[in-house]
Coordinates of C-alpha atoms in Angstrom, one line a residue:
M1 CA 113.1 160.7 137.6
V2 CA 116.8 162.4 137.2
A3 CA 116.0 165.8 135.8
S4 CA 118.8 165.0 133.1
E5 CA 117.3 161.9 132.0
A6 CA 116.4 161.8 128.6
F7 CA 113.0 160.1 127.5
I8 CA 113.7 158.4 124.0
P9 CA 109.9 156.5 122.8
G10 CA 110.6 153.1 121.6
Q11 CA 114.1 153.0 123.8
T12 CA 112.6 152.9 127.4
S13 CA 115.2 152.1 130.4
Y14 CA 113.3 150.4 133.4
Q15 CA 115.5 151.3 136.7
P16 CA 114.7 150.7 140.1
E17 CA 115.1 154.3 140.4
N18 CA 112.6 155.4 138.1
S19 CA 110.0 152.6 137.4
V20 CA 108.1 149.9 139.2
L21 CA 107.3 146.3 138.5
L22 CA 103.7 145.1 139.8
P23 CA 101.7 142.1 139.4
V24 CA 98.6 143.3 137.9
Q25 CA 96.5 142.0 141.0
R26 CA 98.4 145.3 142.7
I27 CA 97.7 147.5 139.9
T28 CA 94.4 149.4 140.1
Q29 CA 95.3 150.0 143.8
Y30 CA 98.7 151.5 143.0
L31 CA 97.4 153.8 140.2
D32 CA 94.7 155.5 142.0
R33 CA 97.2 156.5 144.9
T34 CA 100.0 156.9 142.7
L35 CA 97.7 159.0 140.4
A36 CA 96.6 161.3 143.0
L37 CA 100.1 161.8 144.2
L38 CA 100.8 163.4 141.2
G39 CA 97.8 165.4 141.0
L40 CA 95.2 163.9 139.2
H41 CA 91.6 164.3 140.3
T42 CA 89.0 161.7 140.7
S43 CA 87.9 161.6 137.2
A44 CA 90.7 162.1 135.9
R45 CA 92.3 158.7 137.5
T46 CA 89.2 156.8 136.3
D47 CA 89.5 157.8 132.9
F48 CA 93.2 156.6 133.2
V49 CA 92.5 153.4 134.7
T50 CA 89.6 152.9 132.4
Y51 CA 91.3 152.9 129.5
W52 CA 94.5 151.0 130.6
L53 CA 93.3 148.5 132.9
P54 CA 92.0 146.0 130.0
R55 CA 95.3 146.1 128.2
F56 CA 97.1 145.7 131.9
L57 CA 94.4 142.4 132.7
Q58 CA 96.4 140.6 129.6
H59 CA 99.3 140.2 131.7
K60 CA 100.9 139.1 134.8
H61 CA 103.2 141.7 135.5
I62 CA 103.0 145.6 134.3
A63 CA 106.3 148.0 134.5
L64 CA 105.8 151.1 134.9
R65 CA 107.5 154.5 134.4
F66 CA 106.1 157.9 135.1
V67 CA 108.1 160.6 133.0
S68 CA 108.4 164.3 133.6
Q69 CA 106.4 166.8 132.3
E70 CA 109.6 168.5 131.0
A71 CA 111.1 165.2 130.1
Y72 CA 108.3 164.3 127.9
E73 CA 107.8 167.8 126.0
K74 CA 111.1 167.5 124.9
A75 CA 110.8 164.4 123.0
A76 CA 107.4 164.9 122.2
P77 CA 107.1 168.8 121.3
L78 CA 103.4 170.2 120.5
D79 CA 102.8 173.1 118.1
I80 CA 100.1 175.0 118.1

């Protein structure tokens, strides 16, 4: 993701440089590899796939865009 690119929920932009479009048959392998590269441990990757896979399987193709933590925090600040 480009550092200056804003993340605005509900107005997401999917472009070749910031996202991927996959046939649903490739999604599990892609997620496991990509989430590992992002630093998620096995349990977190499994939880992510377990939660999202049933929803993904309802479609023929899935468009994914991972947002940087910095951009996400600007869009959804958390005050505790």
